[in-house]
Amino acid sequence: MEAEKKPSAVSDVGAWAMNVISSVGIIMANKQLMSTNGYAFSFATTLTGFHFAVTALVGMISNATGLSASKHVPFWELLWFSIVANMSITGMNLSLMLNSVGFYQISKLSMIPVVCIMEWILHSKQYSSQVKLSVVVVVIGVGVCTVTDVKVNAKGFMCACVAVLSTSLQQISIGSLQKKYSIGSFELLSKTAPIQAGSLLVLGPIIDYYLSNNLILDYKFTTGALFFILLSCSLAVFCNVSQYLCIGRFSAVSFQVLGHMKTVCVLTLGWLLFDSELTMKNIMGMGVAVLGMVIYSWAVEAEKQQPKIIASAKHSLTEEEIRLLKDGLETAPIKDIELGQPKQ
C-alpha cells in the first residue's frame, strides 16, 4: 500500500509545484509586459485570449498525435462553462479598474468562504472546524499583507460580485465536470480552451478599449513585446493545465488556499526582482498566511485519515469478536441434544 501511495504523493506535489511556478512566472512576465516601465501592453483580456488560443493549439496537437484521448462532453455544458469562465476574467478586470486595489484584494479573499458556501449548497459538502479555522487564518494573513486603501462604488461592487461568484462557480465546475464525465484535466481543458479563445479574441479588444481607451491595432509590437507575449502564453499552458489538475485532484477550496501561497511568492519576488517595498506589515501578514496554510494542510490530511482510522477500528473490532467467538466455541462443552449430556 505504501508503494502505491508514493507515486500519488509525488504527482500531487508536482501538480502544486507546476501551478505555483507557472502562476508566479506568468505574473512576473505580465508585469514586465504590461507595466509602463516595460512594454505598456495594456490589453489584459485580449492577452488571456492569446493564452487560451495557444492552450487550444497544444490540445489539438496532443489529440492529433494520440498523446491524449478525447472523451465526449455535451457542447452545451462546455459552452456554459466557457461563459462562466469568461465572466470571471472580465469581471476581475473590471473590478480592478473600477475599485481600489484594497477592495479588489478583499474581493479575492472572499472567494474562499464563497466557494465553501457554494460547495455546501451544490454538493452538501461539510468542513471540519480545523479547516474553517485555517481558512480564517489564511484570509487574515493575506489581508494584512495586501489590503491597503479600500474604496468602492456601486458599479465596482457589482463587478466584484460577478467576478467572485463566477470564479467560484467555474472552479467548482472544473472538478464536477471531471467526475461527471470521467475526463482528465488536460482533456477537459483542450475542449473548453477553443471556445474561450474564440470568444475572448472577439470580445477582448472591445473590453480592453473600454478599460484602457486604447486599441490593440494601434499598439506597436516590438521584438521584446512579442517575446514576453510568447513567454506569457507558454507559461499559461502550464498554468491552465495545473489549475485543472489541482482542482481535479483536490478541491476548489484547496486551490484558493494555494492561490494565496502564490500571492506570498509574488510579493517576495517583487521585492527581490523589482525593488517593490516590503514593510514589516507585509512580512507579518505573510507569516500569518503561511501559518494558516500549514494548519490547512494538517486539517485536510486529518480529515482524510479519519475515515481510515474508523474503518480500521471497525475491522479490528470484528476480528476480535470473531476470535473471542472461536475461543468460546472451542472451550465450551457441546451438549448432546438427545441425552442432554455433554459430549466427551
mmCIF file of C-alpha atoms in Angstrom:
data_model
loop_
_atom_site.group_PDB
_atom_site.id
_atom_site.type_symbol
_atom_site.label_atom_id
_atom_site.label_comp_id
_atom_site.label_asym_id
_atom_site.label_seq_id
_atom_site.Cartn_x
_atom_site.Cartn_y
_atom_site.Cartn_z
ATOM 1 C CA MET A 1 0.000 0.000 0.000
ATOM 2 C CA GLU A 2 2.837 2.430 0.819
ATOM 3 C CA ALA A 3 4.362 1.841 -2.583
ATOM 4 C CA GLU A 4 1.087 2.794 -4.214
ATOM 5 C CA LYS A 5 0.782 5.993 -2.237
ATOM 6 C CA LYS A 6 4.264 7.359 -3.001
ATOM 7 C CA PRO A 7 3.740 7.976 -6.748
ATOM 8 C CA SER A 8 0.417 9.643 -5.962
ATOM 9 C CA ALA A 9 2.038 11.910 -3.370
ATOM 10 C CA VAL A 10 4.833 12.796 -5.785
ATOM 11 C CA SER A 11 2.356 13.624 -8.563
ATOM 12 C CA ASP A 12 0.280 15.735 -6.142
ATOM 13 C CA VAL A 13 3.353 17.757 -5.180
ATOM 14 C CA GLY A 14 4.228 18.051 -8.865
ATOM 15 C CA ALA A 15 0.786 19.495 -9.669
ATOM 16 C CA TRP A 16 1.075 22.027 -6.830
ATOM 17 C CA ALA A 17 4.617 22.987 -7.835
ATOM 18 C CA MET A 18 3.674 23.371 -11.521
ATOM 19 C CA ASN A 19 0.802 25.688 -10.628
ATOM 20 C CA VAL A 20 2.824 27.850 -8.220
ATOM 21 C CA ILE A 21 5.862 28.165 -10.519
ATOM 22 C CA SER A 22 3.857 28.796 -13.714
ATOM 23 C CA SER A 23 1.460 31.234 -11.998
ATOM 24 C CA VAL A 24 4.215 33.254 -10.365
ATOM 25 C CA GLY A 25 6.205 33.157 -13.623
ATOM 26 C CA ILE A 26 3.268 34.418 -15.685
ATOM 27 C CA ILE A 27 2.642 37.250 -13.212
ATOM 28 C CA MET A 28 6.286 38.324 -13.448
ATOM 29 C CA ALA A 29 6.229 38.115 -17.269
ATOM 30 C CA ASN A 30 2.947 40.058 -17.481
ATOM 31 C CA LYS A 31 4.280 42.694 -15.102
ATOM 32 C CA GLN A 32 7.188 43.340 -17.453
ATOM 33 C CA LEU A 33 4.890 43.236 -20.490
ATOM 34 C CA MET A 34 2.101 45.451 -19.160
ATOM 35 C CA SER A 35 3.844 47.941 -16.875
ATOM 36 C CA THR A 36 4.641 51.442 -18.114
ATOM 37 C CA ASN A 37 8.295 50.782 -17.302
ATOM 38 C CA GLY A 38 8.153 47.683 -19.529
ATOM 39 C CA TYR A 39 6.283 47.387 -22.832
ATOM 40 C CA ALA A 40 2.971 49.044 -21.801
ATOM 41 C CA PHE A 41 0.804 46.289 -23.315
ATOM 42 C CA SER A 42 -2.496 47.241 -21.642
ATOM 43 C CA PHE A 43 -4.746 44.609 -23.265
ATOM 44 C CA ALA A 44 -5.246 42.078 -20.466
ATOM 45 C CA THR A 45 -8.436 40.422 -21.775
ATOM 46 C CA THR A 46 -7.029 40.004 -25.294
ATOM 47 C CA LEU A 47 -3.820 38.581 -23.806
ATOM 48 C CA THR A 48 -5.948 35.989 -21.992
ATOM 49 C CA GLY A 49 -7.472 35.152 -25.392
ATOM 50 C CA PHE A 50 -3.927 34.566 -26.704
ATOM 51 C CA HIS A 51 -3.297 32.289 -23.697
ATOM 52 C CA PHE A 52 -6.299 30.091 -24.451
ATOM 53 C CA ALA A 53 -5.534 30.087 -28.198
ATOM 54 C CA VAL A 54 -2.070 28.620 -27.535
ATOM 55 C CA THR A 55 -3.542 26.183 -24.986
ATOM 56 C CA ALA A 56 -6.168 25.079 -27.559
ATOM 57 C CA LEU A 57 -3.415 24.592 -30.168
ATOM 58 C CA VAL A 58 -1.403 22.415 -27.772
ATOM 59 C CA GLY A 59 -4.564 20.383 -27.034
ATOM 60 C CA MET A 60 -5.289 19.878 -30.740
ATOM 61 C CA ILE A 61 -1.704 18.703 -31.394
ATOM 62 C CA SER A 62 -1.891 16.352 -28.396
ATOM 63 C CA ASN A 63 -5.165 14.819 -29.631
ATOM 64 C CA ALA A 64 -3.908 14.538 -33.221
ATOM 65 C CA THR A 65 -0.718 12.741 -32.162
ATOM 66 C CA GLY A 66 -2.561 10.396 -29.800
ATOM 67 C CA LEU A 67 -0.871 11.719 -26.660
ATOM 68 C CA SER A 68 -4.297 12.366 -25.124
ATOM 69 C CA ALA A 69 -7.713 10.802 -25.667
ATOM 70 C CA SER A 70 -10.817 12.804 -26.468
ATOM 71 C CA LYS A 71 -13.978 11.995 -24.499
ATOM 72 C CA HIS A 72 -17.479 13.227 -25.224
ATOM 73 C CA VAL A 73 -18.800 16.149 -23.188
ATOM 74 C CA PRO A 74 -22.073 17.805 -24.309
ATOM 75 C CA PHE A 75 -21.404 21.066 -26.133
ATOM 76 C CA TRP A 76 -23.957 22.984 -24.061
ATOM 77 C CA GLU A 77 -22.019 22.119 -20.870
ATOM 78 C CA LEU A 78 -18.752 23.280 -22.455
ATOM 79 C CA LEU A 79 -20.441 26.479 -23.660
ATOM 80 C CA TRP A 80 -21.990 27.168 -20.240
ATOM 81 C CA PHE A 81 -18.631 26.589 -18.526
ATOM 82 C CA SER A 82 -16.831 28.874 -21.007
ATOM 83 C CA ILE A 83 -19.378 31.667 -20.454
ATOM 84 C CA VAL A 84 -18.897 31.435 -16.681
ATOM 85 C CA ALA A 85 -15.090 31.381 -17.076
ATOM 86 C CA ASN A 86 -15.125 34.411 -19.389
ATOM 87 C CA MET A 87 -17.406 36.270 -16.970
ATOM 88 C CA SER A 88 -14.806 35.561 -14.289
ATOM 89 C CA ILE A 89 -11.967 37.014 -16.384
ATOM 90 C CA THR A 90 -13.943 40.081 -17.495
ATOM 91 C CA GLY A 91 -15.370 40.666 -14.010
ATOM 92 C CA MET A 92 -11.910 40.569 -12.433
ATOM 93 C CA ASN A 93 -10.523 43.067 -14.951
ATOM 94 C CA LEU A 94 -13.492 45.431 -14.497
ATOM 95 C CA SER A 95 -13.329 45.092 -10.708
ATOM 96 C CA LEU A 96 -9.645 46.041 -10.713
ATOM 97 C CA MET A 97 -10.368 49.061 -12.919
ATOM 98 C CA LEU A 98 -13.419 50.388 -11.051
ATOM 99 C CA ASN A 99 -12.367 49.650 -7.447
ATOM 100 C CA SER A 100 -9.330 50.439 -5.359
ATOM 101 C CA VAL A 101 -6.595 47.789 -5.128
ATOM 102 C CA GLY A 102 -7.551 47.251 -1.482
ATOM 103 C CA PHE A 103 -11.176 46.372 -2.269
ATOM 104 C CA TYR A 104 -10.023 44.215 -5.211
ATOM 105 C CA GLN A 105 -7.864 42.189 -2.798
ATOM 106 C CA ILE A 106 -10.777 41.883 -0.343
ATOM 107 C CA SER A 107 -12.991 40.553 -3.139
ATOM 108 C CA LYS A 108 -10.344 37.936 -3.977
ATOM 109 C CA LEU A 109 -10.083 36.957 -0.318
ATOM 110 C CA SER A 110 -13.870 36.474 -0.160
ATOM 111 C CA MET A 111 -13.639 33.651 -2.720
ATOM 112 C CA ILE A 112 -12.661 31.030 -0.127
ATOM 113 C CA PRO A 113 -15.809 31.422 2.026
ATOM 114 C CA VAL A 114 -17.925 31.818 -1.142
ATOM 115 C CA VAL A 115 -16.521 28.546 -2.548
ATOM 116 C CA CYS A 116 -17.209 26.825 0.789
ATOM 117 C CA ILE A 117 -20.819 28.064 0.816
ATOM 118 C CA MET A 118 -21.404 27.133 -2.848
ATOM 119 C CA GLU A 119 -19.968 23.620 -2.350
ATOM 120 C CA TRP A 120 -22.215 23.216 0.697
ATOM 121 C CA ILE A 121 -25.275 24.331 -1.321
ATOM 122 C CA LEU A 122 -24.466 22.426 -4.533
ATOM 123 C CA HIS A 123 -22.780 19.295 -3.173
ATOM 124 C CA SER A 124 -23.717 19.241 0.552
ATOM 125 C CA LYS A 125 -20.028 19.323 1.437
ATOM 126 C CA GLN A 126 -19.150 19.704 5.116
ATOM 127 C CA TYR A 127 -15.968 21.230 6.561
ATOM 128 C CA SER A 128 -14.355 20.500 9.919
ATOM 129 C CA SER A 129 -13.755 23.248 12.469
ATOM 130 C CA GLN A 130 -9.989 22.890 11.883
ATOM 131 C CA VAL A 131 -10.380 23.601 8.152
ATOM 132 C CA LYS A 132 -12.625 26.604 8.871
ATOM 133 C CA LEU A 133 -10.083 27.966 11.387
ATOM 134 C CA SER A 134 -7.184 27.564 8.956
ATOM 135 C CA VAL A 135 -9.117 29.356 6.187
ATOM 136 C CA VAL A 136 -9.786 32.282 8.549
ATOM 137 C CA VAL A 137 -6.066 32.460 9.433
ATOM 138 C CA VAL A 138 -5.059 32.444 5.739
ATOM 139 C CA VAL A 139 -7.582 35.188 4.883
ATOM 140 C CA ILE A 140 -6.424 37.368 7.797
ATOM 141 C CA GLY A 141 -2.748 36.892 6.892
ATOM 142 C CA VAL A 142 -3.168 37.706 3.201
ATOM 143 C CA GLY A 143 -5.479 40.592 4.093
ATOM 144 C CA VAL A 144 -2.870 42.120 6.402
ATOM 145 C CA CYS A 145 -0.097 41.972 3.779
ATOM 146 C CA THR A 146 -2.119 43.041 0.702
ATOM 147 C CA VAL A 147 -5.079 45.246 1.668
ATOM 148 C CA THR A 148 -4.288 48.954 1.919
ATOM 149 C CA ASP A 149 -6.779 51.609 0.841
ATOM 150 C CA VAL A 150 -10.372 50.418 0.470
ATOM 151 C CA LYS A 151 -12.625 52.440 -1.819
ATOM 152 C CA VAL A 152 -15.734 51.079 -3.531
ATOM 153 C CA ASN A 153 -18.550 52.331 -5.738
ATOM 154 C CA ALA A 154 -21.804 50.773 -6.952
ATOM 155 C CA LYS A 155 -20.530 49.683 -10.381
ATOM 156 C CA GLY A 156 -17.296 48.353 -8.946
ATOM 157 C CA PHE A 157 -19.163 46.442 -6.240
ATOM 158 C CA MET A 158 -21.436 44.794 -8.819
ATOM 159 C CA CYS A 159 -18.454 43.802 -10.983
ATOM 160 C CA ALA A 160 -16.665 42.392 -7.938
ATOM 161 C CA CYS A 161 -19.747 40.312 -7.014
ATOM 162 C CA VAL A 162 -19.992 38.933 -10.564
ATOM 163 C CA ALA A 163 -16.252 38.166 -10.564
ATOM 164 C CA VAL A 164 -16.304 36.364 -7.201
ATOM 165 C CA LEU A 165 -19.438 34.305 -7.939
ATOM 166 C CA SER A 166 -18.387 33.326 -11.487
ATOM 167 C CA THR A 167 -14.806 32.477 -10.461
ATOM 168 C CA SER A 168 -16.026 30.332 -7.557
ATOM 169 C CA LEU A 169 -18.585 28.559 -9.760
ATOM 170 C CA GLN A 170 -16.006 27.994 -12.515
ATOM 171 C CA GLN A 171 -13.533 26.375 -10.132
ATOM 172 C CA ILE A 172 -16.192 24.129 -8.598
ATOM 173 C CA SER A 173 -17.409 23.164 -12.104
ATOM 174 C CA ILE A 174 -13.930 22.008 -13.157
ATOM 175 C CA GLY A 175 -13.972 19.249 -10.555
ATOM 176 C CA SER A 176 -17.658 18.440 -11.144
ATOM 177 C CA LEU A 177 -17.234 18.011 -14.924
ATOM 178 C CA GLN A 178 -14.166 15.812 -14.494
ATOM 179 C CA LYS A 179 -16.032 13.492 -12.126
ATOM 180 C CA LYS A 180 -19.303 13.534 -14.084
ATOM 181 C CA TYR A 181 -17.755 12.533 -17.424
ATOM 182 C CA SER A 182 -14.646 10.684 -16.110
ATOM 183 C CA ILE A 183 -12.472 13.018 -18.135
ATOM 184 C CA GLY A 184 -8.896 14.030 -17.415
ATOM 185 C CA SER A 185 -7.855 17.576 -16.606
ATOM 186 C CA PHE A 186 -5.978 18.152 -19.883
ATOM 187 C CA GLU A 187 -8.766 16.597 -21.978
ATOM 188 C CA LEU A 188 -11.347 18.906 -20.384
ATOM 189 C CA LEU A 189 -9.084 21.930 -20.867
ATOM 190 C CA SER A 190 -8.481 21.082 -24.539
ATOM 191 C CA LYS A 191 -12.288 21.084 -25.074
ATOM 192 C CA THR A 192 -13.028 24.372 -23.287
ATOM 193 C CA ALA A 193 -9.945 26.325 -24.454
ATOM 194 C CA PRO A 194 -11.037 26.778 -28.124
ATOM 195 C CA ILE A 195 -14.429 28.204 -27.058
ATOM 196 C CA GLN A 196 -12.819 30.579 -24.562
ATOM 197 C CA ALA A 197 -10.111 31.591 -27.041
ATOM 198 C CA GLY A 198 -12.597 32.396 -29.802
ATOM 199 C CA SER A 199 -14.907 34.450 -27.588
ATOM 200 C CA LEU A 200 -12.083 36.334 -25.833
ATOM 201 C CA LEU A 201 -10.278 37.181 -29.067
ATOM 202 C CA VAL A 202 -13.523 38.650 -30.433
ATOM 203 C CA LEU A 203 -14.728 40.436 -27.286
ATOM 204 C CA GLY A 204 -11.317 41.082 -25.703
ATOM 205 C CA PRO A 205 -10.290 44.096 -27.829
ATOM 206 C CA ILE A 206 -13.685 45.743 -27.140
ATOM 207 C CA ILE A 207 -13.416 45.182 -23.380
ATOM 208 C CA ASP A 208 -9.781 46.348 -23.350
ATOM 209 C CA TYR A 209 -10.709 49.516 -25.253
ATOM 210 C CA TYR A 210 -13.324 50.243 -22.586
ATOM 211 C CA LEU A 211 -10.787 49.587 -19.822
ATOM 212 C CA SER A 212 -7.736 51.401 -21.237
ATOM 213 C CA ASN A 213 -9.132 53.614 -24.006
ATOM 214 C CA ASN A 214 -6.513 52.107 -26.347
ATOM 215 C CA LEU A 215 -6.958 49.988 -29.473
ATOM 216 C CA ILE A 216 -4.787 46.915 -29.843
ATOM 217 C CA LEU A 217 -4.454 47.679 -33.580
ATOM 218 C CA ASP A 218 -2.613 50.896 -32.655
ATOM 219 C CA TYR A 219 -0.076 49.075 -30.465
ATOM 220 C CA LYS A 220 3.463 48.771 -31.862
ATOM 221 C CA PHE A 221 4.627 45.190 -31.404
ATOM 222 C CA THR A 222 8.371 45.257 -30.750
ATOM 223 C CA THR A 223 10.601 42.181 -30.602
ATOM 224 C CA GLY A 224 10.747 42.446 -26.808
ATOM 225 C CA ALA A 225 6.961 42.709 -26.504
ATOM 226 C CA LEU A 226 6.445 39.692 -28.785
ATOM 227 C CA PHE A 227 8.965 37.703 -26.726
ATOM 228 C CA PHE A 228 7.108 38.376 -23.469
ATOM 229 C CA ILE A 229 3.729 37.664 -25.106
ATOM 230 C CA LEU A 230 5.038 34.264 -26.262
ATOM 231 C CA LEU A 231 6.585 33.634 -22.826
ATOM 232 C CA SER A 232 3.302 34.557 -21.142
ATOM 233 C CA CYS A 233 1.347 32.250 -23.485
ATOM 234 C CA SER A 234 3.777 29.359 -22.904
ATOM 235 C CA LEU A 235 3.541 29.722 -19.128
ATOM 236 C CA ALA A 236 -0.262 30.000 -19.441
ATOM 237 C CA VAL A 237 -0.419 26.473 -20.891
ATOM 238 C CA PHE A 238 1.255 25.061 -17.780
ATOM 239 C CA CYS A 239 -0.805 27.355 -15.532
ATOM 240 C CA ASN A 240 -4.121 26.269 -17.097
ATOM 241 C CA VAL A 241 -3.226 22.561 -17.091
ATOM 242 C CA SER A 242 -2.036 22.663 -13.482
ATOM 243 C CA GLN A 243 -5.189 24.543 -12.406
ATOM 244 C CA TYR A 244 -7.389 21.770 -13.795
ATOM 245 C CA LEU A 245 -5.048 19.148 -12.316
ATOM 246 C CA CYS A 246 -5.105 20.672 -8.823
ATOM 247 C CA ILE A 247 -8.875 21.173 -8.689
ATOM 248 C CA GLY A 248 -9.459 17.696 -10.129
ATOM 249 C CA ARG A 249 -7.163 16.088 -7.560
ATOM 250 C CA PHE A 250 -8.108 18.173 -4.542
ATOM 251 C CA SER A 251 -10.883 20.795 -4.326
ATOM 252 C CA ALA A 252 -11.724 24.369 -5.255
ATOM 253 C CA VAL A 253 -11.105 25.446 -1.637
ATOM 254 C CA SER A 254 -7.621 23.910 -1.656
ATOM 255 C CA PHE A 255 -6.930 25.678 -4.941
ATOM 256 C CA GLN A 256 -7.932 29.016 -3.398
ATOM 257 C CA VAL A 257 -5.598 28.421 -0.437
ATOM 258 C CA LEU A 258 -2.824 27.600 -2.919
ATOM 259 C CA GLY A 259 -3.645 30.846 -4.731
ATOM 260 C CA HIS A 260 -2.779 32.835 -1.624
ATOM 261 C CA MET A 261 0.547 30.999 -1.414
ATOM 262 C CA LYS A 262 1.200 32.441 -4.871
ATOM 263 C CA THR A 263 0.366 35.902 -3.515
ATOM 264 C CA VAL A 264 3.096 35.496 -0.886
ATOM 265 C CA CYS A 265 5.569 34.346 -3.573
ATOM 266 C CA VAL A 266 4.684 37.290 -5.845
ATOM 267 C CA LEU A 267 5.209 39.802 -3.020
ATOM 268 C CA THR A 268 8.575 38.239 -2.189
ATOM 269 C CA LEU A 269 9.748 38.100 -5.823
ATOM 270 C CA GLY A 270 8.517 41.654 -6.415
ATOM 271 C CA TRP A 271 10.769 42.773 -3.566
ATOM 272 C CA LEU A 272 13.736 40.754 -4.873
ATOM 273 C CA LEU A 273 13.414 41.496 -8.609
ATOM 274 C CA PHE A 274 11.552 44.794 -8.926
ATOM 275 C CA ASP A 275 12.572 46.625 -5.726
ATOM 276 C CA SER A 276 8.968 46.673 -4.517
ATOM 277 C CA GLU A 277 8.512 47.928 -0.970
ATOM 278 C CA LEU A 278 8.229 45.191 1.661
ATOM 279 C CA THR A 279 7.184 46.531 5.063
ATOM 280 C CA MET A 280 7.054 44.828 8.442
ATOM 281 C CA LYS A 281 3.248 44.690 8.000
ATOM 282 C CA ASN A 282 3.735 42.710 4.759
ATOM 283 C CA ILE A 283 6.178 40.319 6.418
ATOM 284 C CA MET A 284 3.893 39.726 9.422
ATOM 285 C CA GLY A 285 0.911 39.153 7.134
ATOM 286 C CA MET A 286 2.848 36.665 5.000
ATOM 287 C CA GLY A 287 3.955 34.817 8.137
ATOM 288 C CA VAL A 288 0.338 34.508 9.356
ATOM 289 C CA ALA A 289 -0.786 33.398 5.881
ATOM 290 C CA VAL A 290 1.890 30.687 5.685
ATOM 291 C CA LEU A 291 0.922 29.516 9.204
ATOM 292 C CA GLY A 292 -2.699 29.270 8.041
ATOM 293 C CA MET A 293 -1.643 27.216 5.015
ATOM 294 C CA VAL A 294 0.305 24.820 7.250
ATOM 295 C CA ILE A 295 -2.751 24.437 9.516
ATOM 296 C CA TYR A 296 -4.964 23.916 6.449
ATOM 297 C CA SER A 297 -2.666 21.164 5.113
ATOM 298 C CA TRP A 298 -2.714 19.449 8.508
ATOM 299 C CA ALA A 299 -6.504 19.778 8.815
ATOM 300 C CA VAL A 300 -7.155 18.357 5.323
ATOM 301 C CA GLU A 301 -4.779 15.462 5.977
ATOM 302 C CA ALA A 302 -6.512 14.788 9.304
ATOM 303 C CA GLU A 303 -9.883 14.703 7.518
ATOM 304 C CA LYS A 304 -8.511 12.169 5.036
ATOM 305 C CA GLN A 305 -7.120 9.943 7.789
ATOM 306 C CA GLN A 306 -10.272 9.969 9.950
ATOM 307 C CA PRO A 307 -12.354 7.582 7.777
ATOM 308 C CA LYS A 308 -9.355 5.229 7.551
ATOM 309 C CA ILE A 309 -8.994 5.183 11.345
ATOM 310 C CA ILE A 310 -12.731 4.500 11.815
ATOM 311 C CA ALA A 311 -12.675 1.748 9.175
ATOM 312 C CA SER A 312 -9.567 0.229 10.743
ATOM 313 C CA ALA A 313 -11.152 0.286 14.198
ATOM 314 C CA LYS A 314 -14.282 -1.406 12.899
ATOM 315 C CA HIS A 315 -12.219 -4.013 11.112
ATOM 316 C CA SER A 316 -10.122 -4.744 14.213
ATOM 317 C CA LEU A 317 -13.213 -4.975 16.394
ATOM 318 C CA THR A 318 -14.790 -7.508 14.049
ATOM 319 C CA GLU A 319 -11.657 -9.673 14.077
ATOM 320 C CA GLU A 320 -11.561 -9.526 17.873
ATOM 321 C CA GLU A 321 -15.189 -10.569 18.103
ATOM 322 C CA ILE A 322 -14.530 -13.475 15.728
ATOM 323 C CA ARG A 323 -11.513 -14.583 17.750
ATOM 324 C CA LEU A 324 -13.421 -14.458 21.032
ATOM 325 C CA LEU A 325 -16.315 -16.312 19.453
ATOM 326 C CA LYS A 326 -13.994 -19.067 18.183
ATOM 327 C CA ASP A 327 -12.276 -19.351 21.578
ATOM 328 C CA GLY A 328 -15.656 -19.646 23.235
ATOM 329 C CA LEU A 329 -16.762 -22.414 20.870
ATOM 330 C CA GLU A 330 -13.560 -24.366 21.405
ATOM 331 C CA THR A 331 -13.667 -24.223 25.210
ATOM 332 C CA ALA A 332 -17.407 -24.535 25.840
ATOM 333 C CA PRO A 333 -18.789 -28.089 26.223
ATOM 334 C CA ILE A 334 -21.158 -29.183 23.463
ATOM 335 C CA LYS A 335 -24.244 -30.962 24.853
ATOM 336 C CA ASP A 336 -25.809 -33.979 23.266
ATOM 337 C CA ILE A 337 -29.239 -32.760 22.260
ATOM 338 C CA GLU A 338 -30.899 -36.161 22.660
ATOM 339 C CA LEU A 339 -29.373 -37.181 26.020
ATOM 340 C CA GLY A 340 -28.924 -33.692 27.461
ATOM 341 C CA GLN A 341 -25.366 -34.617 28.457
ATOM 342 C CA PRO A 342 -22.038 -33.099 27.433
ATOM 343 C CA LYS A 343 -20.166 -34.981 24.675
ATOM 344 C CA GLN A 344 -16.850 -36.479 25.780
#
